[in-house]
Coordinates of C-alpha atoms and ligand atoms in Angstrom, one line a residue:
Chain A
M1 CA -0.1 -2.9 -29.5
L2 CA 1.0 -1.6 -25.8
T3 CA -0.7 1.4 -24.1
I4 CA -0.1 3.1 -21.2
E5 CA -2.4 5.3 -19.8
N6 CA -2.1 8.2 -17.5
I7 CA -0.6 6.3 -15.2
N8 CA 0.7 7.1 -11.3
V9 CA 4.1 5.3 -10.4
N10 CA 5.3 5.9 -6.7
Y11 CA 8.0 3.8 -5.2
H12 CA 7.7 2.8 -0.9
H13 CA 4.1 4.6 -1.2
A14 CA 7.0 7.8 -1.0
V15 CA 8.6 9.0 -4.0
Q16 CA 6.3 10.3 -7.2
V17 CA 8.2 8.9 -10.1
L18 CA 5.8 8.9 -12.9
K19 CA 2.8 11.7 -13.0
G20 CA -0.1 11.4 -15.2
F21 CA 2.2 9.2 -17.6
S22 CA 0.9 7.9 -20.7
L23 CA 2.7 6.2 -24.1
T24 CA 0.8 4.3 -27.3
V25 CA 3.5 1.1 -29.2
N26 CA 1.8 0.9 -32.7
Q27 CA 2.4 -2.9 -34.1
G28 CA 5.7 -3.2 -35.8
E29 CA 7.0 -0.2 -35.1
I30 CA 9.7 1.1 -32.7
T31 CA 8.5 4.1 -30.4
A32 CA 12.0 5.9 -28.1
L33 CA 11.4 7.0 -25.0
L34 CA 14.4 9.4 -24.4
G35 CA 14.7 11.6 -20.8
A36 CA 17.6 12.9 -19.0
N37 CA 18.8 10.7 -15.6
G38 CA 16.6 10.1 -12.8
A39 CA 13.1 10.7 -15.6
G40 CA 11.3 7.8 -14.9
K41 CA 12.5 6.0 -17.8
T42 CA 12.8 2.5 -16.5
T43 CA 10.1 2.6 -14.2
V44 CA 8.2 3.0 -16.9
L45 CA 9.7 -0.3 -18.7
K46 CA 9.4 -2.0 -15.1
A47 CA 5.5 -0.5 -14.8
A48 CA 5.0 -2.8 -18.5
S49 CA 7.6 -5.4 -17.9
G50 CA 5.5 -6.4 -14.0
L51 CA 9.4 -6.0 -12.4
L52 CA 7.7 -2.5 -10.3
G53 CA 6.1 -4.8 -7.7
L54 CA 9.7 -6.4 -6.7
E55 CA 11.2 -3.3 -6.0
N56 CA 8.2 -1.6 -3.9
G57 CA 6.8 0.2 -6.5
H58 CA 3.7 1.0 -7.4
I59 CA 1.0 1.6 -10.0
E60 CA -1.7 4.1 -8.7
D61 CA -3.7 5.3 -11.2
G62 CA -4.7 4.8 -14.8
Q63 CA -4.0 1.1 -17.1
I64 CA -1.6 -0.7 -19.1
Q65 CA -2.7 -2.9 -21.6
L66 CA -0.9 -5.7 -23.8
D67 CA -3.1 -6.3 -27.8
G68 CA -6.3 -4.6 -25.7
V69 CA -5.8 -6.7 -22.4
S70 CA -4.8 -5.2 -19.0
I71 CA -1.7 -6.6 -17.7
L72 CA -1.5 -4.5 -14.9
K73 CA -2.0 -8.0 -12.6
T74 CA -0.2 -10.5 -15.1
K75 CA 3.0 -11.9 -12.9
P76 CA 6.5 -11.0 -15.0
H77 CA 7.3 -14.6 -16.0
M78 CA 3.8 -14.7 -17.7
L79 CA 4.1 -11.8 -19.6
A80 CA 7.4 -12.9 -21.3
R81 CA 5.0 -16.4 -21.9
N82 CA 3.0 -14.3 -23.5
G83 CA 5.4 -12.3 -25.9
L84 CA 6.5 -9.2 -23.9
V85 CA 10.6 -9.4 -23.2
H86 CA 11.9 -6.4 -21.0
V87 CA 16.0 -6.2 -21.7
R88 CA 17.2 -4.3 -18.9
E89 CA 19.4 -1.4 -18.0
G90 CA 22.6 -2.4 -17.3
R91 CA 22.0 -6.1 -19.6
R92 CA 21.7 -7.5 -16.8
I93 CA 23.2 -11.3 -18.0
F94 CA 23.4 -14.3 -15.7
A95 CA 27.3 -13.8 -15.5
E96 CA 28.4 -17.1 -13.7
M97 CA 26.6 -19.3 -16.3
S98 CA 27.9 -20.1 -20.4
V99 CA 26.2 -17.9 -23.2
E100 CA 24.8 -20.9 -23.6
D101 CA 22.5 -21.4 -20.3
N102 CA 21.9 -17.5 -20.4
L103 CA 20.0 -18.6 -23.6
T104 CA 18.7 -21.7 -22.3
A105 CA 17.2 -19.3 -19.0
A106 CA 15.5 -17.2 -22.0
S107 CA 13.9 -20.7 -23.5
Y108 CA 11.7 -20.6 -20.2
A109 CA 9.8 -17.5 -22.0
L110 CA 8.7 -20.2 -25.0
T111 CA 6.8 -22.2 -22.2
G112 CA 3.3 -23.3 -23.4
R113 CA 3.8 -21.5 -26.5
H114 CA 4.8 -24.5 -28.5
K115 CA 7.5 -22.8 -30.4
K116 CA 11.3 -24.3 -30.1
A117 CA 14.0 -22.6 -28.8
D118 CA 16.0 -21.6 -31.9
Y119 CA 19.7 -21.0 -30.9
Q120 CA 20.8 -20.6 -34.0
Q121 CA 18.8 -17.9 -35.0
V122 CA 20.2 -15.8 -32.0
Y123 CA 23.7 -16.7 -33.1
D124 CA 22.9 -15.6 -36.7
F125 CA 22.3 -11.9 -35.9
F126 CA 25.4 -12.5 -33.5
P127 CA 28.2 -14.5 -34.5
R128 CA 30.4 -13.8 -32.1
L129 CA 27.9 -14.8 -29.5
K130 CA 28.3 -18.7 -31.1
E131 CA 32.3 -18.1 -30.8
R132 CA 32.1 -18.1 -27.6
S133 CA 29.1 -20.0 -26.3
K134 CA 30.5 -22.3 -23.7
Q135 CA 32.4 -19.2 -22.1
L136 CA 31.0 -17.6 -19.2
A137 CA 28.5 -15.4 -20.3
G138 CA 30.5 -12.5 -17.7
L139 CA 33.8 -13.2 -19.2
L140 CA 32.4 -11.1 -22.2
S141 CA 33.4 -7.2 -23.4
G142 CA 30.6 -4.9 -22.6
G143 CA 29.6 -4.9 -26.5
E144 CA 29.0 -9.1 -26.3
Q145 CA 27.4 -9.0 -22.6
Q146 CA 25.0 -6.3 -25.0
M147 CA 24.5 -8.9 -27.9
L148 CA 23.7 -11.5 -25.1
A149 CA 21.2 -9.5 -23.5
I150 CA 19.4 -8.6 -26.8
G151 CA 20.2 -12.4 -27.4
R152 CA 17.7 -13.8 -25.1
A153 CA 15.1 -11.7 -26.2
I154 CA 15.0 -12.5 -29.6
L155 CA 15.8 -16.4 -28.4
A156 CA 12.2 -15.7 -26.6
Q157 CA 10.7 -15.2 -29.8
P158 CA 8.6 -12.1 -28.7
K159 CA 6.1 -9.4 -30.2
L160 CA 7.6 -6.6 -28.1
I161 CA 10.6 -5.8 -26.6
L162 CA 11.0 -3.2 -24.0
L163 CA 14.5 -2.4 -25.0
D164 CA 17.0 -0.3 -22.2
E165 CA 19.3 1.8 -22.7
P166 CA 21.6 -0.5 -25.2
S167 CA 24.2 1.9 -25.8
L168 CA 25.2 2.2 -22.0
G169 CA 28.7 2.4 -22.2
L170 CA 29.9 1.3 -25.4
A171 CA 32.2 2.2 -27.8
P172 CA 29.8 4.0 -30.9
K173 CA 31.2 1.6 -33.3
I174 CA 29.6 -1.4 -31.3
V175 CA 26.2 0.7 -30.9
D176 CA 26.0 1.4 -34.6
E177 CA 26.3 -2.8 -34.9
I178 CA 23.7 -3.1 -32.1
F179 CA 21.2 -0.8 -33.9
E180 CA 21.4 -2.1 -36.7
I181 CA 20.6 -5.5 -35.1
V182 CA 17.8 -4.3 -33.4
R183 CA 16.5 -2.0 -36.9
R184 CA 16.9 -5.6 -38.3
I185 CA 14.9 -7.5 -35.2
N186 CA 12.0 -5.0 -36.1
Q187 CA 12.0 -4.9 -39.6
E188 CA 13.1 -8.8 -40.1
Q189 CA 11.0 -10.2 -37.4
G190 CA 8.2 -7.9 -36.6
V191 CA 9.4 -7.1 -33.6
S192 CA 7.5 -3.9 -32.1
M193 CA 10.2 -2.2 -29.5
L194 CA 9.7 -0.1 -26.6
L195 CA 13.3 1.7 -26.7
V196 CA 15.0 4.0 -23.4
E197 CA 18.0 6.0 -25.1
Q198 CA 19.9 8.9 -23.9
N199 CA 21.9 8.4 -26.8
A200 CA 19.8 10.2 -29.3
A201 CA 20.9 10.4 -32.3
A202 CA 21.2 6.5 -32.1
A203 CA 17.5 6.2 -31.7
F204 CA 16.4 8.6 -34.0
R205 CA 18.6 6.7 -36.8
V206 CA 15.5 3.6 -36.4
A207 CA 12.5 4.7 -34.5
H208 CA 9.8 5.5 -35.8
Q209 CA 7.8 7.6 -32.8
G210 CA 9.2 9.3 -29.9
Y211 CA 8.2 10.9 -26.5
I212 CA 10.3 13.5 -24.3
L213 CA 10.2 12.2 -21.0
E214 CA 11.1 15.3 -18.0
N215 CA 10.4 15.1 -14.1
G216 CA 7.7 11.7 -14.5
K217 CA 5.8 13.6 -17.6
V218 CA 5.7 13.8 -20.8
V219 CA 6.5 16.8 -22.4
L220 CA 6.9 15.8 -26.1
E221 CA 5.6 13.3 -28.6
G222 CA 5.2 12.8 -32.1
S223 CA 7.1 11.1 -35.3
I224 CA 10.7 11.0 -35.4
D225 CA 10.1 13.2 -38.3
E226 CA 8.8 15.6 -36.3
L227 CA 10.3 15.5 -33.3
K228 CA 14.1 15.9 -35.4
Q229 CA 12.6 19.4 -36.6
N230 CA 11.8 20.4 -33.3
K231 CA 14.9 23.0 -32.3
D232 CA 15.0 21.9 -28.3
I233 CA 15.2 18.5 -29.3
Q234 CA 18.1 19.6 -31.4
T235 CA 19.8 21.8 -28.9
F236 CA 19.3 19.4 -25.7
Y237 CA 18.9 16.3 -27.6
L238 CA 21.5 16.0 -30.8
G239 CA 23.8 18.5 -29.7
M240 CA 22.9 20.8 -32.6
G241 CA 23.0 24.0 -33.0
E242 CA 24.2 27.2 -30.0
H243 CA 23.3 26.1 -27.0
Q244 CA 25.3 22.8 -26.7
D245 CA 26.5 23.8 -23.2
A246 CA 22.9 23.9 -21.4
S247 CA 22.6 20.6 -19.9
S248 CA 18.4 20.3 -19.5
F249 CA 15.5 20.7 -20.8
R250 CA 14.4 21.9 -17.5
D251 CA 15.1 25.4 -18.6
V252 CA 13.2 25.8 -21.7
K253 CA 9.5 26.7 -21.1
H254 CA 8.3 22.9 -22.9
Y255 CA 4.6 23.3 -22.1
K256 CA 4.4 26.0 -25.6
R257 CA 6.1 23.4 -27.7
R258 CA 4.6 20.6 -26.2
K259 CA 1.1 22.3 -26.8
R260 CA 2.7 22.3 -30.7
W261 CA 2.2 18.7 -31.0
L262 CA -0.5 18.3 -29.0
N263 CA -2.4 19.9 -31.2
Chain B
M1 CA 49.5 -43.6 15.5
G2 CA 47.6 -46.4 14.3
Q3 CA 43.8 -45.0 14.7
V4 CA 44.1 -42.2 12.3
M5 CA 42.7 -44.2 9.5
Q6 CA 39.9 -45.2 11.6
Y7 CA 39.2 -41.5 12.5
L8 CA 39.9 -40.0 9.5
L9 CA 37.1 -42.3 7.9
N10 CA 34.9 -42.1 11.0
G11 CA 35.6 -37.9 10.1
T12 CA 34.4 -38.0 6.7
M13 CA 31.1 -40.3 7.3
N14 CA 30.2 -37.4 9.6
G15 CA 31.4 -34.9 7.0
A16 CA 29.0 -36.5 4.4
L17 CA 25.7 -36.4 6.9
Y18 CA 27.0 -32.6 7.8
A19 CA 27.2 -32.4 3.8
L20 CA 23.7 -33.8 3.3
I21 CA 22.1 -31.8 5.9
A22 CA 23.9 -28.0 4.4
V23 CA 22.9 -29.2 1.0
G24 CA 19.5 -27.6 2.1
I25 CA 20.4 -24.5 3.7
V26 CA 22.6 -23.7 0.1
S27 CA 20.0 -24.6 -2.2
I28 CA 17.2 -22.2 -0.3
F29 CA 20.0 -19.4 0.7
K30 CA 21.2 -19.5 -3.5
S31 CA 17.6 -18.9 -4.6
T32 CA 15.5 -17.1 -2.0
K33 CA 18.5 -15.2 -0.3
V34 CA 16.8 -16.4 2.8
V35 CA 19.0 -18.1 5.8
S36 CA 16.9 -20.9 6.8
F37 CA 17.1 -21.5 10.6
A38 CA 14.3 -23.9 11.0
H39 CA 16.6 -26.2 8.7
G40 CA 17.1 -28.4 11.4
H41 CA 13.7 -28.3 13.1
V42 CA 12.7 -29.6 9.5
I43 CA 15.3 -32.3 9.3
M44 CA 13.6 -32.8 12.6
F45 CA 10.0 -33.4 11.3
G46 CA 11.5 -36.0 8.6
A47 CA 13.0 -38.2 11.4
Y48 CA 9.2 -38.3 13.0
F49 CA 7.6 -39.1 9.9
Y50 CA 10.1 -41.9 9.1
F51 CA 9.1 -43.1 12.3
T52 CA 5.6 -42.6 12.2
F53 CA 5.9 -44.1 8.7
A54 CA 8.7 -47.0 9.6
V55 CA 7.4 -47.7 12.8
I56 CA 4.1 -47.0 14.2
L57 CA 2.0 -47.0 10.8
P58 CA 3.1 -50.8 10.1
G59 CA 2.3 -51.7 13.9
A60 CA -0.7 -50.7 13.2
E61 CA -4.2 -52.7 13.2
F62 CA -4.7 -52.8 9.9
M63 CA -1.8 -53.3 8.0
P64 CA -1.3 -56.6 6.6
D65 CA 1.9 -58.6 9.0
W66 CA 4.3 -58.6 5.9
V67 CA 4.5 -54.7 5.8
A68 CA 6.3 -54.5 9.7
K69 CA 8.0 -57.7 9.4
W70 CA 8.7 -59.7 5.7
E71 CA 9.9 -63.3 6.3
P72 CA 9.0 -65.0 2.7
E73 CA 9.9 -69.0 3.2
W74 CA 13.2 -67.8 0.5
L75 CA 14.8 -65.1 3.2
L76 CA 13.8 -68.4 5.8
A77 CA 16.2 -70.7 3.9
Y78 CA 18.7 -67.5 3.5
K79 CA 19.1 -67.0 6.9
E80 CA 18.4 -70.4 8.6
G81 CA 21.8 -71.4 11.0
A82 CA 23.4 -68.0 10.3
M83 CA 25.3 -66.2 13.3
M84 CA 24.3 -63.8 15.2
F85 CA 26.1 -60.5 14.4
S86 CA 26.6 -62.2 11.1
P87 CA 26.7 -60.3 8.0
K88 CA 24.2 -63.0 6.6
A89 CA 22.2 -62.6 9.5
A90 CA 22.0 -58.5 9.3
I91 CA 21.6 -58.8 5.6
A92 CA 18.8 -61.1 7.0
A93 CA 17.0 -58.4 8.9
W94 CA 17.3 -55.7 7.0
V95 CA 15.6 -57.9 4.0
S96 CA 12.6 -58.3 6.7
N97 CA 12.3 -54.5 7.4
L98 CA 12.8 -53.6 4.0
P99 CA 9.0 -53.0 3.5
R100 CA 9.3 -50.7 6.0
I101 CA 12.4 -49.1 5.1
V102 CA 10.5 -47.9 1.8
L103 CA 7.0 -46.8 3.4
G104 CA 9.0 -45.0 6.1
L105 CA 11.5 -43.3 3.7
V106 CA 8.5 -42.8 0.9
G107 CA 5.9 -40.9 3.5
S108 CA 8.3 -39.0 5.0
I109 CA 9.9 -37.8 1.8
I110 CA 6.5 -37.0 0.7
C111 CA 5.4 -35.5 3.9
N112 CA 8.2 -33.2 4.4
A113 CA 7.9 -32.4 0.7
L114 CA 4.2 -31.0 1.5
L115 CA 5.7 -29.4 4.7
A116 CA 8.1 -27.2 2.8
V117 CA 5.2 -26.0 0.4
V118 CA 2.9 -25.1 3.4
I119 CA 5.9 -23.1 5.1
E120 CA 6.6 -21.5 1.8
R121 CA 3.4 -20.4 1.2
L122 CA 1.8 -19.7 4.7
F123 CA 5.1 -18.2 5.9
M124 CA 7.7 -17.1 2.9
R125 CA 5.6 -16.2 -0.1
P126 CA 4.2 -13.1 1.5
L127 CA 6.9 -11.6 2.8
L128 CA 8.4 -11.6 -1.2
G129 CA 9.3 -8.4 -1.9
Q130 CA 10.5 -7.2 1.5
S131 CA 13.8 -7.7 2.9
S132 CA 15.5 -11.0 3.5
L133 CA 15.5 -9.9 7.2
S134 CA 12.0 -10.4 7.7
M135 CA 12.2 -13.9 5.9
I136 CA 15.1 -14.9 7.8
L137 CA 13.6 -13.7 10.9
C138 CA 10.6 -15.6 9.9
T139 CA 12.7 -19.0 9.8
V140 CA 13.4 -18.5 13.4
G141 CA 10.1 -18.1 14.8
L142 CA 9.1 -21.3 12.5
I143 CA 12.1 -23.1 15.5
W144 CA 9.0 -22.8 17.9
V145 CA 6.1 -23.0 15.9
L146 CA 7.6 -26.9 14.4
E147 CA 9.3 -27.9 17.8
G148 CA 5.6 -27.2 19.6
S149 CA 4.0 -29.4 16.8
A150 CA 6.1 -31.9 16.8
S151 CA 6.0 -32.4 20.8
L152 CA 1.9 -32.3 20.1
I153 CA 2.0 -34.2 17.2
W154 CA 4.5 -37.3 18.2
S155 CA 3.7 -37.6 22.2
A156 CA 3.9 -41.5 22.5
D157 CA 6.6 -43.3 23.7
I158 CA 9.3 -43.4 20.8
D159 CA 10.9 -46.9 19.4
Q160 CA 14.1 -47.6 17.9
V161 CA 13.5 -47.1 14.0
P162 CA 15.2 -49.3 11.5
A163 CA 18.7 -48.4 9.7
L164 CA 17.9 -47.8 6.1
G165 CA 20.9 -50.5 5.0
P166 CA 21.8 -53.6 6.9
N167 CA 23.9 -53.6 9.8
F168 CA 27.1 -55.2 10.4
P169 CA 30.6 -55.0 11.7
I170 CA 33.2 -54.7 9.2
R171 CA 36.9 -54.8 9.8
F172 CA 39.3 -54.5 7.8
Q173 CA 43.3 -53.1 7.1
L174 CA 43.8 -49.8 5.5
F175 CA 47.6 -48.3 4.9
G176 CA 48.1 -51.0 7.2
D177 CA 45.5 -49.4 10.1
Q178 CA 43.3 -51.9 11.3
V179 CA 40.1 -50.0 11.3
F180 CA 36.5 -51.3 12.1
L181 CA 33.2 -49.7 10.3
F182 CA 29.0 -50.4 11.2
S183 CA 27.8 -51.3 7.2
A184 CA 24.6 -49.2 8.4
S185 CA 27.4 -46.0 8.7
V186 CA 28.3 -47.4 5.2
V187 CA 25.3 -47.3 3.6
N188 CA 24.3 -43.6 4.9
F189 CA 27.4 -42.3 3.6
V190 CA 27.6 -43.6 0.4
I191 CA 23.6 -42.4 0.3
A192 CA 24.7 -39.4 1.4
L193 CA 27.0 -38.2 -1.2
L194 CA 25.1 -39.8 -3.9
L195 CA 22.0 -37.3 -3.2
F196 CA 24.7 -34.3 -3.2
A197 CA 26.2 -35.6 -6.3
A198 CA 22.8 -36.2 -8.2
L199 CA 21.6 -32.7 -6.8
M200 CA 25.3 -31.2 -8.5
L201 CA 24.5 -33.0 -11.7
V202 CA 21.1 -32.0 -11.9
L203 CA 22.5 -28.2 -11.1
R204 CA 24.8 -28.3 -13.9
F205 CA 23.7 -30.4 -16.6
T206 CA 19.4 -30.2 -16.4
R207 CA 17.0 -26.7 -17.9
S208 CA 15.5 -27.0 -14.5
G209 CA 19.0 -26.5 -13.2
V210 CA 19.7 -23.0 -15.3
A211 CA 16.5 -21.9 -14.6
I212 CA 17.6 -22.4 -10.6
R213 CA 20.9 -20.8 -11.4
A214 CA 19.1 -18.3 -13.4
T215 CA 17.2 -17.5 -10.3
A216 CA 19.9 -17.7 -8.0
E217 CA 22.1 -14.9 -10.2
D218 CA 19.4 -12.6 -10.5
Q219 CA 15.6 -13.3 -9.8
S220 CA 13.8 -10.2 -10.9
T221 CA 15.7 -10.5 -14.5
A222 CA 15.5 -14.6 -14.2
Y223 CA 11.4 -13.7 -13.9
A224 CA 11.5 -11.0 -16.6
M225 CA 12.6 -14.0 -18.8
G226 CA 9.8 -16.2 -18.7
I227 CA 11.0 -18.4 -15.9
N228 CA 8.7 -18.8 -12.9
V229 CA 10.6 -17.8 -9.8
P230 CA 8.0 -18.3 -7.5
A231 CA 8.1 -22.2 -8.4
V232 CA 11.6 -22.0 -8.0
F233 CA 11.4 -20.8 -4.9
T234 CA 9.1 -23.5 -3.6
S235 CA 10.9 -26.1 -4.9
A236 CA 14.2 -25.3 -3.7
W237 CA 12.2 -25.5 0.0
V238 CA 11.2 -29.2 -1.0
V239 CA 14.6 -30.4 -2.3
A240 CA 16.1 -28.8 1.4
A241 CA 13.2 -30.6 2.8
T242 CA 13.2 -33.6 0.6
T243 CA 17.0 -34.3 1.5
G244 CA 16.4 -33.5 5.0
A245 CA 14.2 -36.2 5.3
V246 CA 16.6 -38.7 4.1
A247 CA 19.4 -37.0 6.5
G248 CA 16.3 -37.2 9.2
A249 CA 15.9 -40.6 8.7
I250 CA 19.8 -41.4 9.0
L251 CA 19.8 -39.8 12.2
A252 CA 16.8 -40.9 13.8
S253 CA 18.0 -44.5 13.0
R254 CA 21.8 -44.0 14.0
N255 CA 21.4 -41.3 17.3
G256 CA 17.8 -41.8 18.2
L257 CA 14.8 -39.7 17.9
S258 CA 14.4 -36.7 20.1
P259 CA 13.8 -33.2 19.7
T260 CA 17.7 -32.4 20.1
L261 CA 17.7 -33.3 16.1
G262 CA 16.6 -29.8 15.4
L263 CA 19.0 -28.0 17.5
F264 CA 21.7 -30.3 15.9
G265 CA 20.9 -29.7 12.3
L266 CA 21.0 -25.6 13.4
S267 CA 24.7 -26.4 14.0
V268 CA 25.3 -27.6 10.6
L269 CA 24.7 -23.7 10.0
A270 CA 28.3 -23.2 11.4
V271 CA 29.2 -25.5 8.6
V272 CA 27.2 -23.8 5.8
L273 CA 28.9 -19.7 7.2
M274 CA 32.6 -21.6 6.9
G275 CA 32.2 -23.0 3.1
G276 CA 30.1 -20.6 2.3
L277 CA 26.6 -19.5 2.5
D278 CA 26.4 -19.8 -2.0
S279 CA 28.5 -22.0 -2.6
F280 CA 28.0 -26.6 -2.9
A281 CA 32.0 -27.1 -3.3
G282 CA 33.1 -25.0 -0.3
V283 CA 30.0 -26.0 1.7
F284 CA 31.3 -30.2 0.7
I285 CA 34.8 -29.0 1.9
A286 CA 33.6 -27.6 5.1
A287 CA 31.4 -30.0 5.8
M288 CA 34.5 -32.5 5.5
I289 CA 36.7 -30.8 7.5
I290 CA 34.5 -30.0 10.2
G291 CA 33.0 -33.8 10.6
I292 CA 37.1 -35.1 10.2
M293 CA 38.0 -32.1 12.6
E294 CA 35.7 -33.7 15.3
A295 CA 36.8 -37.2 15.0
F296 CA 40.4 -36.2 15.5
T297 CA 39.4 -33.4 18.5
Q298 CA 37.7 -36.4 19.8
W299 CA 40.1 -39.0 19.5
K300 CA 42.5 -36.7 21.3
F301 CA 40.9 -34.5 23.7
G302 CA 37.4 -36.3 24.1
G303 CA 34.3 -35.4 23.7
E304 CA 33.8 -32.5 25.1
Y305 CA 36.1 -30.9 23.4
A306 CA 35.0 -32.4 20.2
E307 CA 31.8 -30.1 20.2
I308 CA 33.7 -26.7 20.8
V309 CA 36.7 -27.4 18.8
P310 CA 35.4 -27.3 15.2
Y311 CA 33.4 -24.2 15.9
V312 CA 36.3 -22.3 16.7
L313 CA 37.8 -23.7 13.4
V314 CA 34.4 -22.3 12.1
L315 CA 34.9 -19.1 13.5
V316 CA 38.5 -18.1 12.4
V317 CA 37.7 -19.0 9.2
I318 CA 35.1 -16.9 8.9
L319 CA 37.3 -13.8 11.2
W320 CA 39.9 -14.9 8.0
R321 CA 37.2 -15.0 5.1
P322 CA 33.7 -13.5 6.3
N323 CA 32.2 -15.3 3.2
G324 CA 33.3 -18.3 3.9
L325 CA 35.8 -20.9 2.1
L326 CA 34.6 -20.6 -1.9
G327 CA 31.2 -17.9 -0.3
Q328 CA 30.7 -14.7 -3.2
A329 CA 31.7 -11.3 -2.1
E330 CA 28.3 -10.2 -3.0
I331 CA 26.2 -12.0 -0.1
E332 CA 27.7 -9.3 3.0
R333 CA 25.0 -7.3 2.4
I334 CA 22.4 -9.6 3.6
Ligands
LIG401 N1 13.7 1.0 -6.9 C1 13.6 2.0 -6.5 N2 13.2 2.8 -5.2 C2 13.4 3.9 -5.0 N3 13.0 4.8 -5.9 C3 13.8 4.4 -7.1 C4 13.6 3.1 -7.6 N4 14.4 2.9 -8.9 C5 14.4 4.2 -9.2 N5 13.7 4.9 -8.4 C6 13.8 6.6 -8.1 O1 12.9 6.8 -9.5 C7 13.0 7.7 -10.4 C8 13.1 7.5 -11.6 O2 14.6 6.1 -12.0 P1 14.6 5.9 -13.2 O3 15.7 4.4 -12.7 O4 13.6 5.6 -13.8 O5 15.1 6.5 -14.0 P2 15.9 6.8 -15.7 O6 15.0 7.7 -16.3 O7 15.6 5.3 -16.1 O8 17.0 7.6 -15.5 P3 18.7 6.9 -15.6 O9 18.5 7.2 -17.3 O10 19.9 6.8 -15.0 O11 18.1 5.3 -16.4 C9 14.9 8.7 -9.9 O12 14.6 9.3 -8.8 C10 15.0 7.2 -8.9 O13 15.8 7.7 -7.7
LIG402 MG1 17.2 4.4 -16.5

């Protein structure tokens, strides 16, 4: 579905953020991308959705393909119209527009696809949005705003959703609710996803494959079942084991472990 | 006391014209975050285009006579015996001017739209992704480009251009005051209001309006959701230039054609700052306040003060509310 091969990314031709980064999202699967703050997770998503150029970010080497076609030069709106939708970090709903108008804005992704915007489908996933459809989106609660952000993506009838930290700042109960919807979108609609998360436990519940990013490099990758067995993951990402106070993966000699997964 | 209504009306009518000019600046700012200093000069081009299509072209050899002066039988019969300055005579004169008025408006709207596309493609698009300051400075540079090319293109003698509506004096009583207006000003006023209202309705209630508002709020997110943001930018410039073409035609018929039209448009920037760069409603209110203030200062203190007092008010408002009457705080950083 989505393959990123060996990309180097910098901002302003100065700060090198991704170094030889590669990742694959398989058709119909959810791939989780985990990593500490500033590791470069959002940068990966912006590289795929074409937003990097707007922030003076540059992909120097490597290749990004959607269904085998290079998308390095494709404009963001054309990517959305080709089924690649980016749900951005911090939700980025249009606060001064009604919930319904937010969804209408998303219907532009259907341009040229002979598909009709299915508002009811979004409201079926998120009944709470239906009740508030005429309300200004800025007045929604944080959880509802995240639902709207995902709702916009559903309305765009994508084949791939890039989902950036949907759990950010939400209560555990809402996080569960949202991840349940994420799972349903994946299973019922067959939508593939690249899921960026800090909340590894939540991500592991829905994902099939996982990548761990540190300082712009992949340090671990594998199926979720494999990752769950990994001692360091258990310690640093799932909060199990005795090193609970250690905060960064950096302290560990991770290259050895990386080798283990790559061999 | 007796003239309050008169000056209130004069001010309101001028205010509506300011609002029509301001609409262009706001629509460009809202979607692109660029303050166009060149809007006055785009309006000046609109005025010159109107002159070209309503005066020069109808007078050309190859044009049929009826374009310059349309006099069908029934019109001659209608104006038979009409008194000078009577509504009847004015309406008859207007009808016979109608072909060239329409030609002038259509021509200036189309040419100004093309001008906007050229400006956007040539000067704005390459700067996309750069700071908006560089784009704003670019519009300042455009002032001289436009002024220079206008004087190259339109070196011929400038003639009177036809008013958009029939022009006859109207007298009536309003709340006990005797007031006096020209019908052409009333027509201009109505056109300005209708255009302003139409734009608001499109923005509020159409799907294109949603795309524009989404772009105004968050460009990159709108882009990532499938909205063709560069096309929205272009259309914002086109909206500004076409409303500016109408404003230019009105100004040219009212005050005559001259390169100072551009500066007049520039002064409306003060109105926009007072209302709030990103607020159509705020700018409408500010336009009315300034229009009325100007009329009253003119009345009480004379013409010299009319040019100063309203702008002092603008400064005071900006000191009190740096983002204008209804502007959003967020735009401070620009
Ligand atoms: N627009 C930008 N201009 C310059 N540097 C940037 C920009 N965006 C991100 N960076 C830098 O790139 C690095 C990676 O940022 P990125 O947002 O990709 O991290 P992240 O993994 O998503 O972090 P978080 O978990 O905090 O969201 C950071 O050091 C950040 O400062
Ligand atoms: Mg991030």
